[in-house]
Amino acid sequence: MLENYFTDSRTIYRLSNCGIFGQKMEEYAKYLHEQEFSQNTTREYLRAAAHLSRFALWQGINDLSLLNETFACQFVNEHLPNCSCERLNKGKYHSTIRGVWQVLNFLSESKIIPSPVDLIENSLIPKNPQPFKPLKPYPPIQSESGKPTPPRTDIASQAVIMGNLPESMGGIVLQYDEYLDNLFGLSKKTRDVHRLKAMLFLKWIYEEHGSDFQLSSLGTEDILKFQEMCNEYGYSNDYRKTITSCLRGFLRFLRWERIIQDDLTPAVYKLKEWKLASVPKHIPYETAMLLLSAPDRETVKGKRDYLTLLLMLQLGLRANEIIQIELKDISLTKGELFIHKTKTHRGRCLPITNEIAEAIVDYLRVRPERQQSELVLRTVRPYNPLKNSSSLGSVVRQYIEQLDLKVPSYGTHLLRHSLATHLVNNGASFKETADILGHTSIETTGIYAKVQIERLKDIALPFPCWEEVCVI
């Protein structure tokens, strides 16, 4: 039943493993469906039930019969006004309150708790709510000798960072990874990002206070100083947004484990960024097509790289989509290629051009390992499938440097943006472009409207009083 309301398997996993009420989540979803609530309302009530169940898990409750009226009032009156479990509290929790009321009705009808005769829905109103206000961000700090070199933040540096941490802090990092996996069901790639940012924060704390520092002594000033350090290093806005998001998650974990008693997430300020302010980084499509001449197509590696470049330049595939392609997803007779769920959590079917079909056949004839189901494999032993998208990013960078092309950025998304820009500038509609790129919303494709220079000239408004200016 949960599949009727949520398409992301990770969300369904989190709802089903949110604590003591997770085992009843399917039945609860069916109960809400029978009440004929709208789809959006049902989603809100399911999230509210998961929120209540996580709070019960935090309180050490493992018996459904204890999710009664008294506990519901404690959740609404004490926890909600100061809650930062998922995001900064903005004081808007009316749907959560109504969702808690529905949970009580469901448990009552299931004969798990008594009927809530002494409690009406309107009484579940928090007393003196005090929503948190995000702190204003510090302005970037300019060093007199220039911006210092930031610490390494790639995945390979994790062992170095772990080696510099006290043993107690290293154990915290491992617990944090289990917390992200078991409670939230995050993928390994996402957990790696969260774990690395947590290690950077712990490394900074260790250098700031010494190895004898206890995390229970963390305060607001430590959080602000750490963010001040990130500003000083001159990180990009996107990277600092990642750091702040991961920092909030790590602080929630510390409070979940009772390592800290106070909620420090409000001290992590929110970064301001104008929506759609930037132009997609791309190069002329004719320049991007030059990359097809770079691979040596007499070798296995050259044939593989030529195929992957074709998939990026003609179908706009993401690197992660390419490494997930299996042989069963290719139909040369129908001329179709099925792309599995990736970033948008939905699959799509794309047409195969003659060039792509010939490149696939040419590569499969010399592919060293015939037993692997994946299409793209390593070209050296062991002939295993590529593990992550960074492998294809290195391929693109190699050929860009080989041809000495002037590009605004390296990586596979440069080719995806170049194809999208080419399609939009040559008459393709946003709907057609969105279908090829796999965008779930047409607004996502709308960023390419800013690169339609010739079309934008046609809709540009005349300068006020331009006739008078011309006369003068």
Short mmCIF file of C-alpha atoms in Angstrom, two decimals:
data_model
loop_
_atom_site.label_atom_id
_atom_site.label_comp_id
_atom_site.label_asym_id
_atom_site.label_seq_id
_atom_site.Cartn_x
_atom_site.Cartn_y
_atom_site.Cartn_z
CA MET A 1 0.00 0.00 0.00
CA LEU A 2 2.89 2.37 0.70
CA GLU A 3 3.92 2.05 -2.97
CA ASN A 4 0.70 3.85 -3.89
CA TYR A 5 1.88 7.00 -2.13
CA PHE A 6 5.68 6.94 -2.39
CA THR A 7 7.74 6.00 -5.46
CA ASP A 8 11.15 6.17 -3.81
CA SER A 9 12.11 2.80 -2.31
CA ARG A 10 14.32 4.56 0.27
CA THR A 11 11.33 6.50 1.61
CA ILE A 12 9.31 3.29 1.90
CA TYR A 13 12.22 1.67 3.73
CA ARG A 14 12.45 4.57 6.20
CA LEU A 15 8.70 4.46 6.89
CA SER A 16 8.73 0.70 7.43
CA ASN A 17 11.76 0.87 9.75
CA CYS A 18 10.98 4.00 11.73
CA GLY A 19 10.58 2.29 15.09
CA ILE A 20 7.84 0.42 16.88
CA PHE A 21 5.05 1.68 14.58
CA GLY A 22 6.96 0.73 11.42
CA GLN A 23 5.55 -2.79 11.56
CA LYS A 24 2.03 -1.35 11.33
CA MET A 25 2.77 1.18 8.57
CA GLU A 26 1.30 -0.91 5.74
CA GLU A 27 -1.91 -1.50 7.71
CA TYR A 28 -2.04 2.18 8.65
CA ALA A 29 -1.70 3.20 5.00
CA LYS A 30 -4.62 0.90 4.13
CA TYR A 31 -6.61 2.41 7.01
CA LEU A 32 -6.03 5.94 5.66
CA HIS A 33 -6.96 4.79 2.17
CA GLU A 34 -10.27 3.48 3.46
CA GLN A 35 -10.90 6.88 5.08
CA GLU A 36 -10.71 8.33 1.52
CA PHE A 37 -8.12 10.97 2.32
CA SER A 38 -6.41 12.64 -0.61
CA GLN A 39 -3.00 11.38 -1.68
CA ASN A 40 -1.15 14.43 -0.31
CA THR A 41 -3.00 14.27 3.02
CA THR A 42 -2.23 10.55 3.34
CA ARG A 43 1.46 11.24 2.72
CA GLU A 44 1.48 13.85 5.48
CA TYR A 45 -0.25 11.51 7.93
CA LEU A 46 2.19 8.69 7.14
CA ARG A 47 5.14 11.02 7.75
CA ALA A 48 3.53 12.15 11.02
CA ALA A 49 3.19 8.53 12.14
CA ALA A 50 6.85 7.92 11.34
CA HIS A 51 7.80 11.06 13.28
CA LEU A 52 5.82 9.87 16.31
CA SER A 53 7.39 6.40 16.04
CA ARG A 54 10.93 7.82 15.89
CA PHE A 55 10.21 9.91 18.98
CA ALA A 56 8.99 6.75 20.73
CA LEU A 57 12.19 4.98 19.70
CA TRP A 58 14.19 7.90 21.08
CA GLN A 59 12.29 7.58 24.38
CA GLY A 60 13.02 3.86 24.55
CA ILE A 61 9.42 2.73 23.98
CA ASN A 62 9.09 -0.67 22.30
CA ASP A 63 5.44 -1.48 23.03
CA LEU A 64 2.61 -0.23 20.81
CA SER A 65 0.22 -0.11 23.75
CA LEU A 66 2.28 2.74 25.19
CA LEU A 67 1.52 4.94 22.17
CA ASN A 68 -1.54 6.26 23.99
CA GLU A 69 -3.13 9.63 24.66
CA THR A 70 -0.63 10.60 27.32
CA PHE A 71 2.33 9.88 25.07
CA ALA A 72 0.67 11.70 22.15
CA CYS A 73 0.24 14.82 24.31
CA GLN A 74 3.88 14.61 25.37
CA PHE A 75 4.94 14.39 21.73
CA VAL A 76 2.78 17.33 20.65
CA ASN A 77 3.26 19.64 23.63
CA GLU A 78 6.92 18.98 24.48
CA HIS A 79 8.66 17.62 21.40
CA LEU A 80 7.08 19.40 18.43
CA PRO A 81 7.69 23.01 19.57
CA ASN A 82 11.43 22.27 19.86
CA CYS A 83 11.75 19.64 17.16
CA SER A 84 14.54 19.61 14.60
CA CYS A 85 14.47 15.91 13.76
CA GLU A 86 14.10 16.50 10.04
CA ARG A 87 14.41 20.25 9.43
CA LEU A 88 14.40 23.56 11.26
CA ASN A 89 11.10 24.04 13.04
CA LYS A 90 8.97 26.74 11.41
CA GLY A 91 6.01 26.29 13.74
CA LYS A 92 3.86 24.64 11.05
CA TYR A 93 2.87 21.29 12.50
CA HIS A 94 -0.91 21.24 12.14
CA SER A 95 -0.83 18.31 9.72
CA THR A 96 1.42 16.42 12.14
CA ILE A 97 -1.07 16.99 14.96
CA ARG A 98 -3.94 15.70 12.83
CA GLY A 99 -1.76 12.77 11.80
CA VAL A 100 -1.13 11.87 15.46
CA TRP A 101 -4.87 11.92 16.04
CA GLN A 102 -5.36 9.46 13.16
CA VAL A 103 -2.68 7.16 14.65
CA LEU A 104 -4.62 7.10 17.94
CA ASN A 105 -7.84 6.25 16.12
CA PHE A 106 -6.09 3.48 14.16
CA LEU A 107 -4.57 1.92 17.28
CA SER A 108 -7.90 2.20 19.04
CA GLU A 109 -9.79 0.41 16.25
CA SER A 110 -7.06 -2.26 16.27
CA LYS A 111 -7.79 -2.87 19.98
CA ILE A 112 -4.20 -1.95 20.92
CA ILE A 113 -5.06 1.11 23.04
CA PRO A 114 -8.34 2.23 24.62
CA SER A 115 -10.59 4.54 22.68
CA PRO A 116 -9.39 8.15 23.18
CA VAL A 117 -12.70 9.33 24.66
CA ASP A 118 -11.06 11.92 26.92
CA LEU A 119 -9.04 13.49 24.14
CA ILE A 120 -10.37 15.42 21.20
CA GLU A 121 -8.33 16.54 18.22
CA ASN A 122 -8.51 20.22 19.12
CA SER A 123 -6.84 19.58 22.47
CA LEU A 124 -3.66 18.45 20.74
CA ILE A 125 -2.37 22.00 20.49
CA PRO A 126 1.19 22.81 21.59
CA LYS A 127 1.46 25.21 24.49
CA ASN A 128 3.51 28.37 23.89
CA PRO A 129 5.23 27.19 20.71
CA GLN A 130 8.63 28.80 20.17
CA PRO A 131 9.84 28.01 16.66
CA PHE A 132 13.53 28.42 16.03
CA LYS A 133 14.84 31.29 13.90
CA PRO A 134 17.84 30.48 11.70
CA LEU A 135 20.89 32.57 12.52
CA LYS A 136 22.21 35.01 9.94
CA PRO A 137 25.30 33.75 8.12
CA TYR A 138 28.71 35.16 8.80
CA PRO A 139 30.22 37.14 5.90
CA PRO A 140 33.17 35.44 4.18
CA ILE A 141 36.50 36.19 5.90
CA GLN A 142 39.37 37.39 3.71
CA SER A 143 42.86 36.43 4.83
CA GLU A 144 45.64 39.02 4.47
CA SER A 145 47.89 36.50 2.75
CA GLY A 146 45.13 35.16 0.54
CA LYS A 147 42.80 32.21 0.98
CA PRO A 148 44.50 29.30 2.77
CA THR A 149 44.63 25.89 1.20
CA PRO A 150 41.61 23.87 2.37
CA PRO A 151 42.09 20.34 3.71
CA ARG A 152 41.62 17.43 1.35
CA THR A 153 38.00 16.41 1.17
CA ASP A 154 38.01 13.50 -1.26
CA ILE A 155 36.94 10.01 -0.28
CA ALA A 156 40.53 8.69 -0.39
CA SER A 157 41.54 11.02 2.46
CA GLN A 158 39.16 9.39 4.95
CA ALA A 159 41.83 6.99 6.26
CA VAL A 160 44.17 9.92 6.90
CA ILE A 161 41.49 11.85 8.78
CA MET A 162 40.49 8.77 10.80
CA GLY A 163 44.13 8.23 11.73
CA ASN A 164 44.33 11.72 13.21
CA LEU A 165 41.22 11.32 15.35
CA PRO A 166 41.14 10.00 18.90
CA GLU A 167 39.82 6.46 19.19
CA SER A 168 36.60 7.65 20.81
CA MET A 169 35.82 9.96 17.90
CA GLY A 170 36.61 7.24 15.37
CA GLY A 171 34.01 5.05 17.06
CA ILE A 172 31.46 7.83 16.76
CA VAL A 173 31.99 7.94 12.99
CA LEU A 174 31.29 4.21 12.65
CA GLN A 175 28.16 4.53 14.79
CA TYR A 176 27.04 7.43 12.62
CA ASP A 177 27.35 5.28 9.48
CA GLU A 178 25.19 2.54 11.06
CA TYR A 179 22.66 5.20 12.10
CA LEU A 180 22.38 6.51 8.52
CA ASP A 181 22.09 2.99 7.14
CA ASN A 182 19.67 1.40 9.61
CA LEU A 183 17.41 4.33 10.43
CA PHE A 184 17.33 6.26 7.14
CA GLY A 185 18.35 3.61 4.61
CA LEU A 186 20.78 5.92 2.77
CA SER A 187 22.87 4.51 -0.04
CA LYS A 188 26.57 3.87 0.49
CA LYS A 189 27.52 6.80 -1.75
CA THR A 190 25.37 9.21 0.28
CA ARG A 191 26.64 7.79 3.57
CA ASP A 192 30.22 8.31 2.39
CA VAL A 193 29.51 12.01 1.88
CA HIS A 194 27.86 12.41 5.30
CA ARG A 195 30.58 10.42 7.04
CA LEU A 196 33.39 12.42 5.43
CA LYS A 197 31.87 15.77 6.41
CA ALA A 198 31.39 14.49 9.95
CA MET A 199 35.05 13.47 10.06
CA LEU A 200 36.13 16.92 8.86
CA PHE A 201 34.08 18.49 11.64
CA LEU A 202 35.53 16.13 14.26
CA LYS A 203 39.06 16.74 12.98
CA TRP A 204 38.51 20.48 13.35
CA ILE A 205 37.11 20.01 16.89
CA TYR A 206 40.12 17.87 17.81
CA GLU A 207 42.57 20.48 16.50
CA GLU A 208 40.64 23.30 18.16
CA HIS A 209 40.24 21.81 21.66
CA GLY A 210 42.73 18.94 21.90
CA SER A 211 42.37 15.17 22.19
CA ASP A 212 40.84 15.34 25.68
CA PHE A 213 37.79 17.28 24.49
CA GLN A 214 34.41 15.62 25.13
CA LEU A 215 31.68 15.96 22.50
CA SER A 216 29.15 16.48 25.29
CA SER A 217 30.73 19.92 25.74
CA LEU A 218 29.91 21.07 22.21
CA GLY A 219 28.31 24.49 22.09
CA THR A 220 26.85 26.98 19.65
CA GLU A 221 30.14 28.85 19.41
CA ASP A 222 31.88 25.70 18.09
CA ILE A 223 29.30 25.30 15.33
CA LEU A 224 29.64 28.95 14.27
CA LYS A 225 33.45 28.83 14.32
CA PHE A 226 33.46 25.73 12.12
CA GLN A 227 31.24 27.44 9.55
CA GLU A 228 33.44 30.51 9.78
CA MET A 229 36.39 28.28 8.90
CA CYS A 230 34.54 26.97 5.84
CA ASN A 231 33.95 30.55 4.69
CA GLU A 232 37.63 31.37 5.23
CA TYR A 233 38.74 28.55 2.96
CA GLY A 234 36.65 29.99 0.15
CA TYR A 235 34.61 26.87 -0.58
CA SER A 236 31.98 27.18 -3.30
CA ASN A 237 28.41 27.89 -2.27
CA ASP A 238 27.26 24.42 -3.36
CA TYR A 239 29.98 22.75 -1.30
CA ARG A 240 29.18 24.85 1.77
CA LYS A 241 25.51 23.90 1.38
CA THR A 242 26.55 20.24 1.46
CA ILE A 243 28.63 20.85 4.58
CA THR A 244 25.78 22.61 6.42
CA SER A 245 23.29 19.88 5.50
CA CYS A 246 25.63 17.11 6.67
CA LEU A 247 26.47 19.06 9.83
CA ARG A 248 22.79 19.27 10.79
CA GLY A 249 22.43 15.53 10.28
CA PHE A 250 25.47 14.79 12.43
CA LEU A 251 24.21 17.04 15.24
CA ARG A 252 20.85 15.26 15.17
CA PHE A 253 22.72 11.96 15.50
CA LEU A 254 24.67 13.24 18.52
CA ARG A 255 21.43 14.26 20.20
CA TRP A 256 19.78 10.96 19.25
CA GLU A 257 22.60 9.06 20.96
CA ARG A 258 22.33 11.35 24.03
CA ILE A 259 25.92 12.48 23.46
CA ILE A 260 24.73 16.09 23.59
CA GLN A 261 21.68 17.24 25.49
CA ASP A 262 20.89 20.50 23.70
CA ASP A 263 19.69 20.78 20.12
CA LEU A 264 22.45 22.62 18.22
CA THR A 265 20.97 22.40 14.72
CA PRO A 266 19.54 25.96 14.82
CA ALA A 267 23.12 27.23 15.05
CA VAL A 268 23.79 25.87 11.54
CA TYR A 269 22.70 28.75 9.37
CA LYS A 270 21.02 28.37 6.03
CA LEU A 271 22.89 29.64 2.98
CA LYS A 272 21.11 32.01 0.65
CA GLU A 273 21.14 31.26 -3.06
CA TRP A 274 19.06 32.70 -5.89
CA LYS A 275 17.17 30.02 -7.75
CA LEU A 276 18.24 29.55 -11.40
CA ALA A 277 20.81 32.32 -11.02
CA SER A 278 23.54 30.52 -12.95
CA VAL A 279 23.77 29.50 -16.58
CA PRO A 280 24.41 25.78 -17.34
CA LYS A 281 28.10 25.20 -18.06
CA HIS A 282 28.43 23.91 -21.59
CA ILE A 283 30.53 24.09 -24.73
CA PRO A 284 29.39 24.32 -28.38
CA TYR A 285 28.02 21.00 -29.52
CA GLU A 286 30.40 20.93 -32.48
CA THR A 287 33.31 21.24 -30.04
CA ALA A 288 31.91 18.48 -27.82
CA MET A 289 31.62 16.16 -30.84
CA LEU A 290 35.38 16.47 -31.36
CA LEU A 291 35.79 14.20 -28.34
CA LEU A 292 34.59 11.26 -30.46
CA SER A 293 37.78 11.46 -32.50
CA ALA A 294 40.03 11.17 -29.43
CA PRO A 295 39.66 7.45 -28.41
CA ASP A 296 41.84 4.90 -30.21
CA ARG A 297 39.16 2.65 -31.64
CA GLU A 298 41.67 -0.09 -32.42
CA THR A 299 41.85 -0.94 -28.69
CA VAL A 300 39.27 -2.32 -26.26
CA LYS A 301 39.51 0.80 -24.09
CA GLY A 302 39.06 3.05 -27.11
CA LYS A 303 35.95 1.17 -28.24
CA ARG A 304 34.48 1.35 -24.73
CA ASP A 305 35.25 5.05 -24.31
CA TYR A 306 33.84 5.86 -27.76
CA LEU A 307 30.58 4.12 -26.82
CA THR A 308 30.26 5.94 -23.49
CA LEU A 309 30.97 9.31 -25.16
CA LEU A 310 28.28 8.57 -27.76
CA LEU A 311 25.74 7.77 -25.03
CA MET A 312 26.50 11.09 -23.34
CA LEU A 313 26.53 13.21 -26.50
CA GLN A 314 23.55 11.69 -28.31
CA LEU A 315 21.28 10.57 -25.45
CA GLY A 316 22.48 12.87 -22.65
CA LEU A 317 22.90 9.99 -20.20
CA ARG A 318 24.34 10.60 -16.76
CA ALA A 319 27.49 8.71 -15.86
CA ASN A 320 25.65 6.76 -13.17
CA GLU A 321 23.02 5.71 -15.72
CA ILE A 322 25.65 4.40 -18.13
CA ILE A 323 27.42 2.17 -15.59
CA GLN A 324 24.06 0.61 -14.63
CA ILE A 325 23.15 -0.45 -18.19
CA GLU A 326 22.89 -4.23 -18.52
CA LEU A 327 22.82 -6.29 -21.70
CA LYS A 328 19.16 -7.17 -21.15
CA ASP A 329 18.31 -3.45 -21.29
CA ILE A 330 19.45 -3.24 -24.94
CA SER A 331 17.18 -4.25 -27.81
CA LEU A 332 18.96 -3.79 -31.14
CA THR A 333 16.00 -5.24 -33.07
CA LYS A 334 13.63 -2.62 -31.65
CA GLY A 335 16.29 0.06 -31.48
CA GLU A 336 15.57 0.78 -27.80
CA LEU A 337 17.62 1.25 -24.66
CA PHE A 338 15.99 1.05 -21.22
CA ILE A 339 17.47 3.24 -18.49
CA HIS A 340 16.91 2.12 -14.91
CA LYS A 341 15.83 4.33 -12.03
CA THR A 342 18.61 6.67 -11.02
CA LYS A 343 18.44 10.28 -9.90
CA THR A 344 14.77 10.79 -10.79
CA HIS A 345 13.73 7.34 -9.40
CA ARG A 346 11.97 6.34 -12.59
CA GLY A 347 13.03 4.45 -15.68
CA ARG A 348 12.72 5.56 -19.28
CA CYS A 349 13.14 4.08 -22.75
CA LEU A 350 15.31 5.87 -25.31
CA PRO A 351 15.87 5.22 -29.05
CA ILE A 352 19.22 3.88 -30.20
CA THR A 353 20.79 5.61 -33.19
CA ASN A 354 22.67 3.66 -35.85
CA GLU A 355 25.97 5.01 -34.53
CA ILE A 356 25.24 3.82 -31.00
CA ALA A 357 24.10 0.39 -32.26
CA GLU A 358 27.29 -0.04 -34.28
CA ALA A 359 29.42 1.09 -31.32
CA ILE A 360 27.68 -1.42 -29.01
CA VAL A 361 28.26 -4.31 -31.41
CA ASP A 362 31.85 -3.24 -32.05
CA TYR A 363 32.58 -3.13 -28.30
CA LEU A 364 30.82 -6.40 -27.43
CA ARG A 365 32.90 -8.27 -30.01
CA VAL A 366 36.13 -7.48 -28.13
CA ARG A 367 34.84 -7.15 -24.57
CA PRO A 368 37.14 -9.37 -22.48
CA GLU A 369 34.58 -10.79 -20.03
CA ARG A 370 31.54 -12.37 -21.68
CA GLN A 371 29.84 -13.51 -18.45
CA GLN A 372 29.22 -10.09 -16.91
CA SER A 373 25.69 -8.74 -17.38
CA GLU A 374 26.77 -5.08 -17.24
CA LEU A 375 27.59 -3.37 -20.53
CA VAL A 376 30.57 -1.21 -19.49
CA LEU A 377 33.48 -3.03 -17.81
CA ARG A 378 37.04 -2.32 -16.75
CA THR A 379 39.62 -2.90 -19.48
CA VAL A 380 42.23 -4.41 -17.14
CA ARG A 381 42.02 -7.40 -14.84
CA PRO A 382 39.79 -8.08 -13.05
CA TYR A 383 37.23 -7.25 -15.72
CA ASN A 384 34.59 -6.07 -13.29
CA PRO A 385 31.86 -3.46 -13.83
CA LEU A 386 32.74 0.14 -13.05
CA LYS A 387 31.96 0.91 -9.41
CA ASN A 388 31.13 4.61 -9.58
CA SER A 389 30.53 7.46 -11.99
CA SER A 390 33.89 9.11 -11.28
CA SER A 391 35.53 6.54 -13.58
CA LEU A 392 33.72 7.96 -16.60
CA GLY A 393 34.44 11.48 -15.36
CA SER A 394 38.15 10.68 -15.56
CA VAL A 395 37.65 9.40 -19.13
CA VAL A 396 36.02 12.66 -20.22
CA ARG A 397 38.73 14.73 -18.55
CA GLN A 398 41.46 12.66 -20.21
CA TYR A 399 40.18 13.33 -23.72
CA ILE A 400 39.45 17.01 -23.05
CA GLU A 401 43.05 17.49 -21.97
CA GLN A 402 44.28 15.37 -24.88
CA LEU A 403 42.53 17.68 -27.38
CA ASP A 404 43.45 20.77 -25.33
CA LEU A 405 39.85 22.04 -25.35
CA LYS A 406 38.90 25.19 -23.47
CA VAL A 407 36.04 24.18 -21.19
CA PRO A 408 34.32 25.86 -18.18
CA SER A 409 34.43 22.60 -16.17
CA TYR A 410 35.41 18.96 -16.47
CA GLY A 411 33.15 15.96 -16.05
CA THR A 412 30.35 14.08 -17.72
CA HIS A 413 27.65 16.67 -16.98
CA LEU A 414 29.42 19.12 -19.27
CA LEU A 415 28.45 16.91 -22.23
CA ARG A 416 24.90 16.50 -20.94
CA HIS A 417 24.48 20.29 -20.70
CA SER A 418 26.02 20.72 -24.14
CA LEU A 419 23.51 18.31 -25.71
CA ALA A 420 20.56 19.95 -23.94
CA THR A 421 21.68 23.41 -25.06
CA HIS A 422 22.10 22.14 -28.63
CA LEU A 423 18.59 20.64 -28.66
CA VAL A 424 16.90 23.74 -27.27
CA ASN A 425 18.75 26.12 -29.59
CA ASN A 426 17.84 24.01 -32.63
CA GLY A 427 14.08 23.96 -32.19
CA ALA A 428 13.44 21.08 -29.79
CA SER A 429 10.66 21.83 -27.30
CA PHE A 430 11.25 21.75 -23.57
CA LYS A 431 8.99 18.66 -23.35
CA GLU A 432 11.07 16.78 -25.91
CA THR A 433 14.30 17.79 -24.21
CA ALA A 434 12.93 16.81 -20.80
CA ASP A 435 11.95 13.35 -22.10
CA ILE A 436 15.44 12.72 -23.46
CA LEU A 437 17.21 13.96 -20.33
CA GLY A 438 14.80 12.18 -17.99
CA HIS A 439 13.63 15.28 -16.12
CA THR A 440 10.51 14.70 -14.01
CA SER A 441 9.61 18.40 -14.06
CA ILE A 442 9.59 20.74 -17.04
CA GLU A 443 10.89 23.46 -14.72
CA THR A 444 14.20 21.60 -14.46
CA THR A 445 14.58 21.81 -18.24
CA GLY A 446 13.68 25.51 -18.06
CA ILE A 447 17.24 26.42 -17.05
CA TYR A 448 18.23 25.97 -20.68
CA ALA A 449 15.93 28.81 -21.73
CA LYS A 450 18.66 31.20 -20.59
CA VAL A 451 21.02 29.97 -23.32
CA GLN A 452 18.55 30.59 -26.16
CA ILE A 453 20.21 33.87 -27.08
CA GLU A 454 18.60 34.29 -30.51
CA ARG A 455 15.09 33.54 -29.22
CA LEU A 456 15.52 35.77 -26.21
CA LYS A 457 16.27 38.67 -28.56
CA ASP A 458 12.79 38.30 -30.07
CA ILE A 459 11.02 38.74 -26.72
CA ALA A 460 13.27 41.48 -25.32
CA LEU A 461 11.30 44.63 -24.48
CA PRO A 462 12.33 47.96 -26.06
CA PHE A 463 14.22 50.44 -23.93
CA PRO A 464 11.83 53.11 -22.48
CA CYS A 465 11.69 56.33 -24.56
CA TRP A 466 14.17 54.92 -27.09
CA GLU A 467 12.63 57.14 -29.80
CA GLU A 468 13.61 60.29 -27.91
CA VAL A 469 17.12 58.97 -27.36
CA CYS A 470 17.51 58.30 -31.08
CA VAL A 471 16.31 61.82 -31.95
CA ILE A 472 18.80 63.42 -29.60
#
